[in-house]
CSV table of C-alpha atoms in Angstrom, one decimal:
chain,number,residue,atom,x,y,z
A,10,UNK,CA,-12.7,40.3,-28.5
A,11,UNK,CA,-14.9,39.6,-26.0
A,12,UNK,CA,-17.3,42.2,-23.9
A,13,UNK,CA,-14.5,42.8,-21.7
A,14,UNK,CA,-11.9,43.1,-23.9
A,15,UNK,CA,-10.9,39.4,-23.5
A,16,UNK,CA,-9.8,36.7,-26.2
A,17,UNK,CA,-12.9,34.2,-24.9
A,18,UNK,CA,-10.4,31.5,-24.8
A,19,UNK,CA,-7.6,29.9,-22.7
A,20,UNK,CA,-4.6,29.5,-23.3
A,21,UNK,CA,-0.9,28.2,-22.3
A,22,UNK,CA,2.5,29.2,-23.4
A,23,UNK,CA,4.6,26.5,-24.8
A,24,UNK,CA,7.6,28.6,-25.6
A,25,UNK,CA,8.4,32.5,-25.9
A,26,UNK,CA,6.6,31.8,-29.0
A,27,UNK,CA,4.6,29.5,-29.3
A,28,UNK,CA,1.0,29.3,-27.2
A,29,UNK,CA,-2.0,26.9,-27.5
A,30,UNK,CA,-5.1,28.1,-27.4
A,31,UNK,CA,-8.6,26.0,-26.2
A,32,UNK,CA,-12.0,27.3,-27.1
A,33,UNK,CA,-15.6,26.3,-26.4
A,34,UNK,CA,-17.2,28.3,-29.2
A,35,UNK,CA,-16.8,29.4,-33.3
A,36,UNK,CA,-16.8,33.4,-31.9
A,37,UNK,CA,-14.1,32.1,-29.5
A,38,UNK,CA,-11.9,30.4,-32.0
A,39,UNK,CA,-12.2,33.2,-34.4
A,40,UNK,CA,-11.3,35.9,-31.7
A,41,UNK,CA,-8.3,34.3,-31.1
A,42,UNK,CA,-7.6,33.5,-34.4
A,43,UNK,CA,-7.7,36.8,-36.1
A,44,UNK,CA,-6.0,38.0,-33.3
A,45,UNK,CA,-3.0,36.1,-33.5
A,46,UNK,CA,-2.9,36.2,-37.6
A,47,UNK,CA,-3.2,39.5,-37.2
A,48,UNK,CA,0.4,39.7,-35.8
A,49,UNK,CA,1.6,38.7,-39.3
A,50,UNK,CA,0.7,42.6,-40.2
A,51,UNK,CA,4.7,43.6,-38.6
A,52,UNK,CA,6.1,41.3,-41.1
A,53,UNK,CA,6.9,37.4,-40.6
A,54,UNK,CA,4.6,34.6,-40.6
A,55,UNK,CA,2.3,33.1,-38.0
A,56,UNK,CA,2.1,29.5,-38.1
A,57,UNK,CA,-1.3,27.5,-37.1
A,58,UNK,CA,-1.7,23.1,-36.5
A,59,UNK,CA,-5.5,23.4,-35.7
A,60,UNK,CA,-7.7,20.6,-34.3
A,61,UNK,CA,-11.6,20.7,-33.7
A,62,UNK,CA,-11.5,23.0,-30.4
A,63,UNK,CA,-7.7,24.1,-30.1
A,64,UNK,CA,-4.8,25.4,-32.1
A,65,UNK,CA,-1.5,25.8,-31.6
A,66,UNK,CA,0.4,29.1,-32.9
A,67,UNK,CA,3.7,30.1,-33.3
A,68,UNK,CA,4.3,33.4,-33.8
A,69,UNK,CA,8.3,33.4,-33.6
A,70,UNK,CA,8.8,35.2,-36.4
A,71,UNK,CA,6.8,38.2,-35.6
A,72,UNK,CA,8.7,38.4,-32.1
A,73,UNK,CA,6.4,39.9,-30.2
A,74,UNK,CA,9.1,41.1,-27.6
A,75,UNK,CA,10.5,37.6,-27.3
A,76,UNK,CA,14.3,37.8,-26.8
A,77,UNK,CA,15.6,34.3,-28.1
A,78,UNK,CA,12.5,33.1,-30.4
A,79,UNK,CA,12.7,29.5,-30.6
A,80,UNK,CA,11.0,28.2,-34.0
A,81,UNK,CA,8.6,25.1,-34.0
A,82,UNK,CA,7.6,23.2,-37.2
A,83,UNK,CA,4.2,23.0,-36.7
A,84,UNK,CA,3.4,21.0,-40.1
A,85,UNK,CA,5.4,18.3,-38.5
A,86,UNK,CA,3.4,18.6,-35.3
A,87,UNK,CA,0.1,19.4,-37.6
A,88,UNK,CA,0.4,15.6,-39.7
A,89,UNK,CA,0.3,12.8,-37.0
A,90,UNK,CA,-2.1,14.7,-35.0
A,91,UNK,CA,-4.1,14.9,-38.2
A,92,UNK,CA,-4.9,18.6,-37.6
A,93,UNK,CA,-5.1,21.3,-40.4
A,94,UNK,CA,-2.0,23.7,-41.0
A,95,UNK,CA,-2.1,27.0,-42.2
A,96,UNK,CA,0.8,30.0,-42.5
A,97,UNK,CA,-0.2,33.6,-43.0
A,98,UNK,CA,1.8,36.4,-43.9
């Protein structure tokens, strides 16, 4: 986190569930990161298609008080964009 308590990043909510994150630094995009694989802890998987100075997550499985989660494949997203995808548990 930031000083203030802050993830040092923007970001923009594509669904209940899914959010893209832009960052202009490594601290920034680990912040974020590790916060949002950290979700993975209350069971479910956290899904990542990462590109030089964004990511996109998708945290549907974890909930995180959505009501209706709608999933995303992000490996489909992830291969013509030519990003990396990752999945932790």
């Amino acid at each position: 986190m930031g000083d203030d308590g802050q993830i040092p990043a923007e970001s923009v909510k594509c669904t209940q569930t899914a959010e893209i994150f832009y960052f202009t630094s490594q601290d920034a995009r680990d912040d974020a990161y590790n916060l949002m694989a950290g979700t993975a802890e209350t069971g479910g998987s956290v899904y990542f298609a990462e590109g030089r100075n964004w990511f996109v997550v998708d945290y549907s499985e974890v909930g995180l008080g959505a009501t209706d989660p709608e999933t995303l494949d992000l490996s489909v997203l992830s291969e013509p964009l030519g990003t990396r995808f990752t999945e932790v548990k």
